[in-house]
Coordinates of C-alpha atoms in Angstrom, one line a residue:
Chain A
X235 CA -26.8 1.2 -6.1
X236 CA -28.5 -1.7 -8.1
X237 CA -28.3 -1.3 -11.7
X238 CA -30.6 -3.3 -14.2
X239 CA -28.8 -5.6 -16.9
X240 CA -31.2 -6.4 -19.9
X241 CA -28.8 -7.0 -22.7
X242 CA -25.4 -8.7 -23.0
X243 CA -23.8 -5.4 -23.9
X244 CA -24.9 -4.1 -20.4
X245 CA -23.5 -7.0 -18.9
X246 CA -20.3 -6.7 -20.9
X247 CA -20.3 -2.5 -19.9
X248 CA -20.9 -3.6 -16.1
X249 CA -17.9 -5.8 -16.4
X250 CA -15.5 -3.6 -17.6
X251 CA -16.5 -0.5 -16.1
X252 CA -16.4 -2.3 -12.8
X253 CA -20.1 -1.9 -11.7
X254 CA -19.7 -5.7 -10.8
X255 CA -16.5 -7.0 -9.5
X256 CA -15.2 -10.1 -7.6
X257 CA -14.1 -13.2 -9.8
X258 CA -16.9 -15.4 -9.1
X259 CA -19.4 -12.5 -9.5
X260 CA -17.9 -11.5 -13.0
X261 CA -18.3 -15.3 -14.0
X262 CA -22.0 -14.8 -12.9
X263 CA -22.8 -12.1 -14.9
X264 CA -21.0 -13.1 -17.8
X265 CA -22.7 -16.6 -17.8
X266 CA -26.1 -14.4 -17.8
X267 CA -24.6 -12.3 -20.3
X268 CA -24.5 -15.0 -22.8
X269 CA -28.0 -16.0 -21.6
X270 CA -29.2 -12.6 -22.9
X271 CA -27.0 -12.9 -25.9
X272 CA -28.7 -16.2 -26.7
X273 CA -32.1 -14.6 -26.1
X274 CA -31.8 -11.9 -28.6
X275 CA -30.1 -13.7 -31.5
X276 CA -29.4 -17.7 -31.0
X277 CA -27.4 -17.8 -34.4
X278 CA -23.9 -18.9 -34.2
X279 CA -22.5 -15.6 -35.5
X280 CA -24.3 -13.5 -33.0
X281 CA -23.6 -15.7 -29.7
X282 CA -19.7 -15.8 -30.9
X283 CA -19.6 -12.0 -31.2
X284 CA -21.1 -11.4 -27.9
X285 CA -18.9 -13.8 -26.0
X286 CA -15.9 -12.5 -27.9
X287 CA -16.9 -9.3 -26.6
X288 CA -17.7 -10.5 -23.2
X289 CA -14.5 -12.5 -22.6
X290 CA -12.6 -9.2 -23.7
X291 CA -13.7 -7.3 -20.8
X292 CA -11.3 -7.9 -18.3
X293 CA -8.3 -10.3 -18.9
X294 CA -6.9 -11.2 -15.4
X295 CA -10.1 -13.2 -13.7
X296 CA -10.3 -16.7 -15.8
X297 CA -13.9 -16.9 -13.7
X298 CA -15.0 -15.2 -16.6
X299 CA -13.8 -17.4 -19.5
X300 CA -14.6 -20.2 -17.5
X301 CA -18.6 -19.2 -17.4
X302 CA -19.0 -18.2 -20.8
X303 CA -17.1 -21.4 -21.8
X304 CA -19.6 -23.4 -19.8
X305 CA -22.5 -22.0 -21.1
X306 CA -21.5 -21.9 -24.4
X307 CA -20.9 -25.6 -24.1
X308 CA -24.2 -26.5 -23.2
X309 CA -25.9 -24.4 -25.8
X310 CA -24.1 -24.8 -28.6
X311 CA -25.2 -28.5 -29.7
X312 CA -28.9 -27.4 -29.2
X313 CA -31.1 -26.0 -31.8
X314 CA -31.7 -22.2 -32.0
X315 CA -34.8 -22.6 -30.3
X316 CA -33.4 -24.7 -27.3
X317 CA -30.5 -21.8 -26.5
X318 CA -31.8 -19.3 -24.6
X319 CA -33.7 -21.6 -22.1
X320 CA -30.8 -23.8 -21.7
X321 CA -28.3 -20.6 -21.1
X322 CA -30.5 -19.3 -18.7
X323 CA -30.5 -22.6 -16.6
X324 CA -26.9 -23.3 -17.2
X325 CA -26.3 -19.8 -15.7
X326 CA -28.8 -20.3 -12.8
X327 CA -26.9 -23.4 -12.4
X328 CA -23.4 -21.6 -12.0
X329 CA -24.8 -18.9 -9.5
X330 CA -26.1 -21.9 -7.7
X331 CA -23.1 -23.5 -7.3
X332 CA -21.2 -20.5 -6.4
X333 CA -23.4 -19.9 -3.6
X334 CA -22.7 -23.3 -2.4
X335 CA -18.9 -23.2 -2.9
X336 CA -18.9 -20.1 -0.8
X337 CA -20.4 -21.5 2.1
X338 CA -18.5 -24.6 2.0
X339 CA -15.2 -22.2 1.8
X340 CA -16.4 -20.7 4.8
X341 CA -16.6 -23.7 6.6
X342 CA -13.2 -24.9 5.8
X343 CA -11.5 -22.0 6.2
X344 CA -12.9 -21.6 9.9
X345 CA -12.2 -25.5 10.2
X346 CA -8.5 -24.4 9.2
X347 CA -8.1 -21.5 11.8
X348 CA -9.6 -23.1 14.5
X349 CA -6.8 -26.2 14.1
X350 CA -4.7 -23.2 14.6
X351 CA -6.1 -21.4 17.2
X352 CA -8.9 -23.1 18.7
X353 CA -12.9 -22.5 18.8
X354 CA -12.9 -19.8 21.4
X355 CA -10.0 -17.8 20.5
X356 CA -11.0 -14.4 19.0
X357 CA -9.4 -14.2 15.1
X358 CA -7.9 -11.2 14.0
X359 CA -8.2 -11.4 10.3
X360 CA -6.3 -9.3 7.7
X361 CA -8.1 -9.3 4.4
X362 CA -7.2 -6.9 1.1
X363 CA -9.8 -5.6 -1.5
X364 CA -13.3 -6.9 -1.4
X365 CA -13.7 -10.9 -1.7
X366 CA -17.1 -10.8 0.4
X367 CA -20.8 -10.9 -0.7
X368 CA -20.4 -8.4 -3.0
X369 CA -17.7 -10.2 -4.9
X370 CA -19.4 -13.2 -5.1
X371 CA -23.2 -14.6 -5.7
X372 CA -22.8 -16.2 -2.0
X373 CA -21.1 -15.1 1.4
X374 CA -17.7 -14.6 -0.3
X375 CA -14.5 -16.0 -0.3
X376 CA -11.8 -14.7 1.9
X377 CA -14.9 -13.3 4.0
X378 CA -16.5 -16.7 3.8
X379 CA -14.5 -18.2 7.0
X380 CA -15.2 -14.6 8.6
X381 CA -18.7 -14.8 8.3
X382 CA -18.6 -18.7 9.0
X383 CA -17.1 -17.7 12.4
X384 CA -19.6 -15.0 13.2
X385 CA -22.4 -17.9 12.7
X386 CA -20.4 -19.9 14.9
X387 CA -20.0 -17.3 17.9
X388 CA -16.4 -17.4 17.6
X389 CA -15.2 -13.5 18.2
X390 CA -13.7 -12.1 14.8
X391 CA -12.2 -8.9 14.0
X392 CA -11.1 -8.0 10.2
X393 CA -8.4 -5.6 9.5
X394 CA -9.5 -4.1 5.9
X395 CA -6.9 -2.6 3.6
X396 CA -8.2 0.4 1.8
X397 CA -7.1 -1.3 -1.3
X398 CA -6.3 1.9 -3.9
X399 CA -6.9 3.3 -6.4
X400 CA -10.4 1.7 -6.2
X401 CA -10.8 1.5 -2.9
X402 CA -12.8 -1.7 -2.6
X403 CA -11.8 -1.8 0.9
X404 CA -14.8 0.4 1.6
X405 CA -17.1 -2.6 0.2
X406 CA -16.0 -4.8 2.5
X407 CA -16.2 -2.3 5.7
X408 CA -19.8 -1.8 4.0
X409 CA -20.8 -5.5 4.0
X410 CA -19.4 -6.3 7.5
X411 CA -20.9 -3.2 9.1
X412 CA -23.9 -4.7 7.3
X413 CA -23.5 -8.4 8.7
X414 CA -22.3 -6.6 12.1
X415 CA -19.0 -7.9 12.1
X416 CA -16.3 -6.0 13.8
X417 CA -13.6 -4.4 11.5
X418 CA -11.2 -1.6 11.0
X419 CA -10.3 0.3 7.5
X420 CA -6.1 0.6 7.4
X421 CA -4.3 2.1 4.7
X422 CA -2.7 -0.3 2.4
X423 CA 0.8 0.7 3.8
X424 CA 0.1 -0.5 7.4
X425 CA -0.1 -4.0 7.4
X426 CA 3.1 -4.4 7.8
X427 CA 3.5 -2.3 11.0
X428 CA 0.1 -4.7 12.3
X429 CA 1.8 -7.8 11.6
X430 CA 5.1 -6.8 13.3
X431 CA 3.1 -6.0 16.5
X432 CA 1.4 -9.3 16.4
X433 CA -1.8 -8.0 15.7
X434 CA -2.9 -10.4 12.8
X435 CA -3.4 -14.3 13.3
X436 CA -4.3 -15.0 9.6
X437 CA -4.4 -13.1 6.4
X438 CA -7.2 -14.2 4.0
X439 CA -7.4 -13.1 0.3
X440 CA -9.5 -14.2 -2.7
X441 CA -8.2 -14.3 -6.0
X442 CA -8.5 -13.6 -9.6
X443 CA -6.8 -16.7 -11.1
X444 CA -4.6 -19.4 -9.7
X445 CA -2.0 -21.1 -11.7
X446 CA -1.4 -24.8 -12.0
X447 CA 1.6 -24.5 -9.4
X448 CA -0.1 -22.3 -6.9
X449 CA 0.7 -19.1 -7.9
X450 CA -2.1 -16.6 -7.6
X451 CA -3.2 -13.5 -9.0
X452 CA -5.3 -11.3 -7.1
X453 CA -6.0 -7.6 -6.6
X454 CA -2.5 -5.5 -6.6
X455 CA -0.9 -5.2 -3.2
X456 CA -1.8 -8.7 -2.4
X457 CA 1.9 -9.9 -2.5
X458 CA 3.1 -7.5 -0.3
X459 CA 0.8 -8.8 2.5
X460 CA 2.0 -12.3 1.8
X461 CA 5.7 -11.3 2.4
X462 CA 4.9 -9.6 5.5
X463 CA 3.0 -12.3 6.5
X464 CA 5.6 -14.7 6.0
X465 CA 8.4 -12.2 7.6
X466 CA 6.0 -12.6 10.7
X467 CA 5.6 -16.6 10.6
X468 CA 1.3 -15.4 9.8
X469 CA -0.3 -17.7 7.8
X470 CA -1.7 -16.5 4.5
X471 CA -4.8 -18.1 2.7
X472 CA -5.9 -17.9 -0.5
X473 CA -9.9 -18.6 -0.9
X474 CA -11.6 -19.0 -3.8
X475 CA -13.6 -21.7 -5.8
X476 CA -12.3 -24.0 -8.1
X477 CA -13.6 -22.3 -11.0
X478 CA -10.6 -19.6 -10.2
X479 CA -8.1 -22.3 -10.8
X480 CA -6.5 -22.1 -14.1
X481 CA -5.1 -25.6 -14.7
X482 CA -4.4 -24.3 -18.2
X483 CA -1.7 -22.1 -17.0
X484 CA 1.5 -23.7 -15.8
X485 CA 2.5 -20.7 -13.6
X486 CA 1.8 -17.0 -12.4
X487 CA 4.3 -15.3 -15.0
X488 CA 1.7 -16.5 -17.7
X489 CA -1.1 -14.8 -16.0
X490 CA -2.0 -11.5 -18.0
X491 CA -2.1 -8.5 -15.6
X492 CA -4.6 -6.0 -16.6
X493 CA -3.6 -2.3 -16.5
X494 CA -6.2 0.1 -15.8
X495 CA -6.9 3.6 -16.6
X496 CA -5.5 6.8 -14.3
X497 CA -8.6 7.9 -14.0
X498 CA -9.0 5.6 -11.0
X499 CA -6.6 7.6 -9.1
X500 CA -8.8 10.7 -8.9
X501 CA -9.1 14.0 -10.1
X502 CA -6.2 15.2 -7.4
X503 CA -3.9 13.4 -9.9
X504 CA -4.4 14.9 -13.0
X505 CA -1.5 17.4 -12.7
X506 CA 0.4 14.0 -12.5
X507 CA 2.5 13.5 -15.8
X508 CA 2.6 9.7 -15.8
X509 CA 0.4 6.9 -13.7
X510 CA 0.8 3.2 -13.8
X511 CA -1.9 1.4 -12.7
X512 CA -1.8 -2.7 -12.6
X513 CA -4.7 -3.9 -11.2
X514 CA -3.1 -7.2 -9.8
X515 CA -0.4 -8.8 -9.0
X516 CA 1.2 -12.5 -8.4
X517 CA 1.7 -13.8 -5.2
X518 CA 4.3 -17.0 -5.6
X519 CA 3.1 -20.3 -4.4
X520 CA 5.9 -20.4 -1.8
X521 CA 4.2 -17.9 0.3
X522 CA 0.6 -19.3 0.2
X523 CA 0.1 -21.2 3.4
X524 CA -3.1 -23.0 2.0
X525 CA -5.5 -22.5 -0.8
X526 CA -9.1 -22.9 0.5
X527 CA -11.7 -24.2 -2.0
X528 CA -15.2 -25.6 -1.7
X529 CA -13.1 -29.1 -1.7
X530 CA -11.4 -28.1 1.6
X531 CA -8.0 -26.9 2.1
X532 CA -4.7 -27.9 0.4
X533 CA -0.9 -26.9 0.0
X534 CA -0.8 -24.7 -3.2
X535 CA 1.5 -27.4 -4.5
X536 CA -1.1 -29.7 -4.2
X537 CA -4.0 -28.3 -6.2
X538 CA -3.6 -30.7 -8.9
X539 CA -5.8 -33.0 -6.7
X540 CA -8.5 -31.0 -7.7
X541 CA -8.2 -31.1 -11.1
X542 CA -10.7 -33.7 -11.6
Chain B
X405 CA 0.9 27.5 -0.8
X406 CA 3.1 29.7 0.9
X407 CA 2.3 30.4 4.7
X408 CA 4.0 32.9 6.7
X409 CA 5.0 31.6 10.2
X410 CA 5.3 35.0 12.7
X411 CA 4.7 33.3 16.2
X412 CA 6.0 29.9 17.9
X413 CA 2.5 29.0 18.4
X414 CA 1.9 29.1 14.6
X415 CA 5.1 27.3 13.8
X416 CA 3.8 24.6 16.0
X417 CA 0.3 24.7 14.4
X418 CA 2.4 24.4 10.8
X419 CA 4.3 21.2 12.3
X420 CA 1.0 19.3 13.9
X421 CA -1.0 20.0 11.0
X422 CA 1.9 19.3 8.4
X423 CA 2.0 22.6 6.5
X424 CA 5.2 21.5 6.8
X425 CA 6.5 17.5 6.7
X426 CA 9.4 15.9 6.3
X427 CA 11.9 15.4 9.3
X428 CA 14.6 17.7 8.4
X429 CA 12.1 20.6 7.5
X430 CA 10.3 19.8 10.8
X431 CA 13.7 20.2 12.6
X432 CA 14.2 23.6 10.8
X433 CA 11.0 25.1 11.7
X434 CA 11.2 24.0 15.4
X435 CA 14.3 25.8 15.4
X436 CA 13.0 28.9 14.0
X437 CA 10.0 28.4 16.6
X438 CA 12.4 28.8 19.6
X439 CA 13.8 31.7 18.1
X440 CA 10.4 33.2 17.5
X441 CA 9.5 32.2 21.1
X442 CA 12.8 33.8 22.4
X443 CA 12.0 36.6 20.6
X444 CA 8.2 37.2 21.9
X445 CA 9.7 36.3 25.7
X446 CA 13.3 35.3 26.5
X447 CA 12.3 34.5 30.0
X448 CA 13.0 30.8 30.9
X449 CA 9.6 29.8 31.8
X450 CA 8.2 31.2 28.6
X451 CA 11.0 29.5 26.5
X452 CA 10.4 26.3 28.5
X453 CA 6.5 26.1 27.8
X454 CA 7.2 27.1 24.0
X455 CA 9.8 24.3 23.6
X456 CA 7.5 21.8 25.5
X457 CA 4.7 22.6 23.1
X458 CA 6.7 22.7 20.2
X459 CA 8.5 19.0 21.2
X460 CA 5.2 17.5 21.7
X461 CA 3.4 18.4 18.2
X462 CA 4.6 15.3 16.7
X463 CA 6.3 12.2 18.2
X464 CA 8.4 10.4 15.7
X465 CA 10.9 12.3 13.8
X466 CA 13.6 13.0 16.1
X467 CA 14.8 16.0 14.4
X468 CA 12.6 18.0 15.9
X469 CA 13.8 17.3 19.6
X470 CA 17.4 17.3 18.1
X471 CA 16.8 20.8 16.4
X472 CA 14.6 22.3 19.6
X473 CA 17.7 21.0 22.1
X474 CA 20.6 22.5 19.9
X475 CA 18.7 26.0 19.9
X476 CA 18.1 25.8 23.7
X477 CA 21.8 24.7 24.6
X478 CA 22.9 27.7 22.8
X479 CA 20.4 30.2 24.5
X480 CA 20.2 29.0 27.8
X481 CA 23.4 30.3 29.4
X482 CA 22.8 33.7 27.5
X483 CA 21.5 36.4 29.3
X484 CA 17.6 37.4 28.4
X485 CA 18.8 40.5 26.1
X486 CA 21.1 38.2 24.1
X487 CA 18.8 34.8 23.6
X488 CA 16.8 35.8 20.5
X489 CA 19.7 37.0 18.1
X490 CA 21.4 33.6 19.3
X491 CA 18.7 31.6 19.1
X492 CA 17.8 33.0 14.9
X493 CA 21.7 32.7 14.5
X494 CA 21.5 28.9 15.4
X495 CA 18.5 28.0 13.7
X496 CA 20.0 29.6 10.3
X497 CA 22.8 27.5 10.9
X498 CA 20.7 24.4 11.3
X499 CA 19.2 25.2 8.0
X500 CA 22.7 26.0 6.2
X501 CA 23.9 22.8 7.5
X502 CA 20.9 20.8 6.3
X503 CA 21.4 22.5 2.8
X504 CA 24.9 21.2 2.8
X505 CA 24.0 17.9 4.2
X506 CA 21.5 17.2 1.5
X507 CA 24.0 18.1 -1.1
X508 CA 26.4 15.5 0.5
X509 CA 23.7 12.9 0.6
X510 CA 23.2 13.4 -3.0
X511 CA 26.6 13.0 -3.8
X512 CA 27.5 9.9 -1.7
X513 CA 23.8 8.2 -2.7
X514 CA 25.2 8.9 -6.6
X515 CA 28.6 7.2 -6.2
X516 CA 26.8 4.1 -4.2
X517 CA 24.3 3.6 -7.4
X518 CA 26.9 4.4 -9.8
X519 CA 29.3 1.7 -8.1
X520 CA 26.6 -0.9 -8.7
X521 CA 25.3 0.0 -12.2
X522 CA 28.0 2.2 -13.7
X523 CA 27.7 6.1 -14.6
X524 CA 25.8 5.6 -17.7
X525 CA 23.1 3.2 -17.1
X526 CA 19.6 4.2 -16.8
X527 CA 18.5 4.3 -12.7
X528 CA 15.1 3.2 -11.9
X529 CA 14.7 4.5 -8.2
X530 CA 11.5 3.7 -6.1
X531 CA 10.6 5.8 -3.5
X532 CA 8.1 6.3 -1.0
X533 CA 6.2 9.6 0.5
X534 CA 8.2 12.7 0.0
X535 CA 11.7 13.0 1.0
X536 CA 12.9 15.9 -1.2
X537 CA 12.8 19.4 -1.6
X538 CA 9.6 19.8 0.1
X539 CA 11.0 17.9 3.0
X540 CA 14.2 19.3 3.9
X541 CA 16.0 22.4 3.8
X542 CA 18.0 21.9 0.7
X543 CA 17.6 19.0 -1.9
X544 CA 16.4 16.3 -0.3
X545 CA 17.5 12.9 1.6
X546 CA 15.7 10.0 -0.9
X547 CA 15.3 12.4 -3.6
X548 CA 19.0 14.1 -3.6
X549 CA 20.8 11.3 -5.5
X550 CA 18.1 11.6 -8.0
X551 CA 18.7 15.2 -8.3
X552 CA 22.6 14.4 -8.4
X553 CA 21.9 12.2 -10.9
X554 CA 20.3 14.6 -13.4
X555 CA 22.8 17.0 -12.5
X556 CA 25.4 14.5 -13.6
X557 CA 23.6 13.6 -16.9
X558 CA 22.7 10.2 -15.6
X559 CA 19.1 9.1 -17.1
X560 CA 16.8 8.8 -14.1
X561 CA 13.3 7.7 -13.6
X562 CA 11.4 7.7 -10.5
X563 CA 8.6 5.5 -9.4
X564 CA 6.6 7.8 -6.8
X565 CA 4.0 5.8 -4.7
X566 CA 1.0 7.7 -3.5
X567 CA 1.4 7.3 0.1
X568 CA -2.1 7.1 1.3
X569 CA -3.6 8.5 3.4
X570 CA -2.1 11.9 3.2
X571 CA -0.8 11.3 -0.5
X572 CA 2.8 12.8 -0.3
X573 CA 3.4 11.1 -3.3
X574 CA 2.1 14.0 -4.9
X575 CA 4.3 16.4 -3.3
X576 CA 7.1 14.0 -4.9
X577 CA 5.4 13.8 -8.5
X578 CA 4.9 17.9 -8.4
X579 CA 8.7 18.6 -7.2
X580 CA 10.0 16.2 -9.9
X581 CA 8.1 17.5 -12.6
X582 CA 9.1 21.3 -11.4
X583 CA 12.8 19.7 -11.6
X584 CA 12.0 18.3 -15.1
X585 CA 12.9 14.7 -13.5
X586 CA 11.0 11.8 -15.1
X587 CA 8.5 9.9 -12.8
X588 CA 5.6 7.6 -12.6
X589 CA 2.8 7.9 -10.0
X590 CA 2.0 4.2 -8.6
X591 CA -0.3 3.1 -5.8
X592 CA 1.4 1.8 -2.8
X593 CA 0.0 -1.7 -3.7
X594 CA 2.1 -1.6 -6.9
X595 CA 5.9 -1.9 -5.7
X596 CA 5.6 -6.1 -5.1
X597 CA 4.8 -6.3 -9.0
X598 CA 7.4 -3.6 -10.2
X599 CA 10.1 -5.5 -8.1
X600 CA 8.8 -8.9 -9.3
X601 CA 9.0 -7.6 -12.8
X602 CA 12.5 -6.1 -12.6
X603 CA 11.7 -2.3 -13.4
X604 CA 13.6 -1.0 -10.2
X605 CA 16.8 -0.7 -9.7
X606 CA 17.3 0.6 -6.0
X607 CA 14.7 1.9 -3.3
X608 CA 15.6 4.9 -1.5
X609 CA 13.4 6.3 1.3
X610 CA 13.9 9.2 3.8
X611 CA 13.9 8.6 7.8
X612 CA 12.2 9.8 10.5
X613 CA 14.0 8.1 13.3
X614 CA 17.2 5.8 12.8
X615 CA 17.9 3.8 16.2
X616 CA 21.2 3.3 17.2
X617 CA 20.9 -0.2 15.7
X618 CA 20.0 0.6 12.4
X619 CA 16.3 0.1 12.5
X620 CA 14.8 2.8 10.7
X621 CA 11.3 4.5 11.1
X622 CA 9.8 6.0 8.2
X623 CA 6.5 6.5 6.8
X624 CA 4.0 3.8 7.2
X625 CA 4.4 1.1 3.8
X626 CA 8.0 2.0 4.0
X627 CA 8.5 -1.6 5.6
X628 CA 6.5 -3.2 3.0
X629 CA 9.1 -2.0 0.3
X630 CA 11.8 -3.2 2.3
X631 CA 10.3 -6.7 2.0
X632 CA 9.7 -6.6 -1.5
X633 CA 13.1 -5.3 -2.6
X634 CA 15.0 -8.0 -0.8
X635 CA 12.6 -10.7 -1.9
X636 CA 13.9 -9.5 -5.4
X637 CA 17.5 -8.9 -4.4
X638 CA 17.3 -4.9 -5.2
X639 CA 19.2 -2.8 -3.0
X640 CA 17.3 -0.5 -0.3
X641 CA 18.6 2.6 1.0
X642 CA 17.7 5.3 3.9
X643 CA 18.9 8.6 3.0
X644 CA 19.2 10.7 5.9
X645 CA 21.2 13.6 7.8
X646 CA 23.0 12.8 11.1
X647 CA 20.3 14.7 12.7
X648 CA 17.6 11.9 12.1
X649 CA 20.1 9.6 13.9
X650 CA 18.8 8.7 17.8
X651 CA 21.9 7.2 19.2
X652 CA 20.0 7.3 22.7
X653 CA 17.0 4.9 20.9
X654 CA 18.7 1.3 21.1
X655 CA 16.2 -0.4 18.4
X656 CA 13.2 0.3 16.2
X657 CA 10.8 -1.3 19.0
X658 CA 11.8 1.8 21.1
X659 CA 10.8 4.3 18.8
X660 CA 7.1 6.0 19.3
X661 CA 4.8 5.8 16.4
X662 CA 2.3 8.9 15.8
X663 CA -1.3 7.4 15.2
X664 CA -3.1 10.2 13.4
X665 CA -6.6 11.3 12.7
X666 CA -9.1 9.4 10.5
X667 CA -10.3 12.5 8.8
X668 CA -6.6 11.7 6.8
X669 CA -8.6 9.1 4.7
X670 CA -11.1 11.8 3.4
X671 CA -15.1 12.1 3.6
X672 CA -15.7 9.2 1.4
X673 CA -14.8 6.6 4.6
X674 CA -17.1 8.5 7.0
X675 CA -19.4 5.7 6.8
X676 CA -16.8 3.2 8.1
X677 CA -16.8 2.3 12.1
X678 CA -13.4 2.3 12.7
X679 CA -10.2 3.4 11.3
X680 CA -6.7 2.8 12.6
X681 CA -4.0 5.4 11.1
X682 CA -0.6 4.9 12.0
X683 CA 1.7 7.1 10.6
X684 CA 5.0 5.3 10.3
X685 CA 6.5 2.0 10.2
X686 CA 9.6 0.5 11.4
X687 CA 12.4 -1.4 8.8
X688 CA 14.6 -3.4 10.6
X689 CA 18.3 -2.9 10.2
X690 CA 18.8 -6.5 8.0
X691 CA 16.6 -5.3 5.4
X692 CA 18.7 -2.3 5.0
X693 CA 21.5 -2.1 2.3
X694 CA 22.8 1.1 3.4
X695 CA 22.4 4.2 5.2
X696 CA 23.1 7.4 3.3
X697 CA 24.2 10.3 5.5
X698 CA 26.3 13.6 4.7
X699 CA 29.3 11.8 6.3
X700 CA 29.0 8.5 3.5
X701 CA 27.0 5.4 3.0
X702 CA 27.3 2.9 5.7
X703 CA 25.6 -0.6 6.8
X704 CA 22.9 -0.3 9.1
X705 CA 24.8 -1.9 11.9
X706 CA 27.8 0.4 11.5
X707 CA 26.8 3.7 12.0
X708 CA 28.1 3.8 15.4
X709 CA 31.1 5.2 13.9
X710 CA 29.3 8.4 13.1
X711 CA 28.3 9.0 16.6
X712 CA 30.9 11.7 17.2

């Protein structure tokens, strides 16, 4: 479905209700939200109100605050007349940079997978949630190396976990089918068996926030896959642009975890007395083989090198 | 829904289509299926055909073959006229034994939990799938210690994982609500976070087949919970009657894993090109703190002691 967003309130609504999701795409929509706000009313008070509202839509993905802060930093020194144009320009720059970053993540990720497996070997990738074209402005984060493999003519197959309760795995199936990439949908319960049976060469997921120590918040269920990958000696990669790294957050325990509504489980659970619906979990750095960014691939303990 | 089963074919249909499920209950229904077959036609050929059909309905739960073999062993030496009555009698005995076994599992399980936590401490149990009253002839396997705690006045709360793709977690919510036991539904993705946040005191699951070395096949997703429990030092128990132990199966790798239909994922996934739907996984013995049977609680490597 295509939705036209014409006000900052609509941008906030799109983020809060997950009309858009995926950390990089949330950031881009929030940046455009600030531009829409600056167009509607460039006064300091109006912009402050809009940006506070935008930043409060979802707590976990740091790209949201990052993008809003970046546009704000550009426009705050300017006069009212100059702000709207500058905000649009900065939002477009954020989008262009994300497009380039996702492409670079694809190339770095593919190079790393090939270093392990060679340029001809079929790659059997397990992913979680959707970290592809529908989650970024470009070719995705976790799926970028998959698309890079496809472009390079390397056989690739993707195990797609359903990602309850919101079923974002269906988005991944949809976009992989659209791109002609071989894939199989599985229940979120299945990765342990697949890894035990040696049917996965690498796990690649996106991220909503990476702490300075490499601990990574991503869609709930990511941590279970990291544990299973480690148990079977399969590499586990996090793919994300630098905008997802929160160097101000020392460790995963400090990342706020969003609790979402029980209605996401669907009407068939309405008779259930109590539901808990945390949207993210934290994978400790020691379970992460490497973090793939537009700058390359580093062990999670070494990402400090990307701070500057 | 209550379904009346009046022929062995209807018993086989009920098992194959999961009108009944849960290893002990499958065994009981299969035993009654043999009794229905012996009533319809007590000739060797007819009984052989019926039992082969019954045993082929589902491959993983060993209670099915166990119950059929047990009734067969009773009736095969008998004359045609004696077979039906003897089969009904043996099927009823299997049910009565299962009722007693589940009650004993509850007492042994509660004693073990109390040894860790004391008789007053609130127990926060994580379970998977449904291994309660709707899965056995009695009070359940994994849920039996929960009901025992409730009877003993010990505060108990159950985290119930949804158990995709068939959502048997909803059966667990239904029966816990019916019994007045406090519980919360979660996505199958959530246990890692809950364990990391110290919100689970013990994991208890049922079993479909326990190999002689203690490796345990249970509903797909069980293995991920065992890995997460181990990562956080939380005990992981398998609760099952002796009829679930397959001493002829040396290790988990020899347990057949049923692959079920993609339609279990629901119509919203009809556009997806390929679906894999393994119904069970295998939890290695080294991740299992103890196996709770009607005979007591043993480390998985010691269950040989229960062979006689």
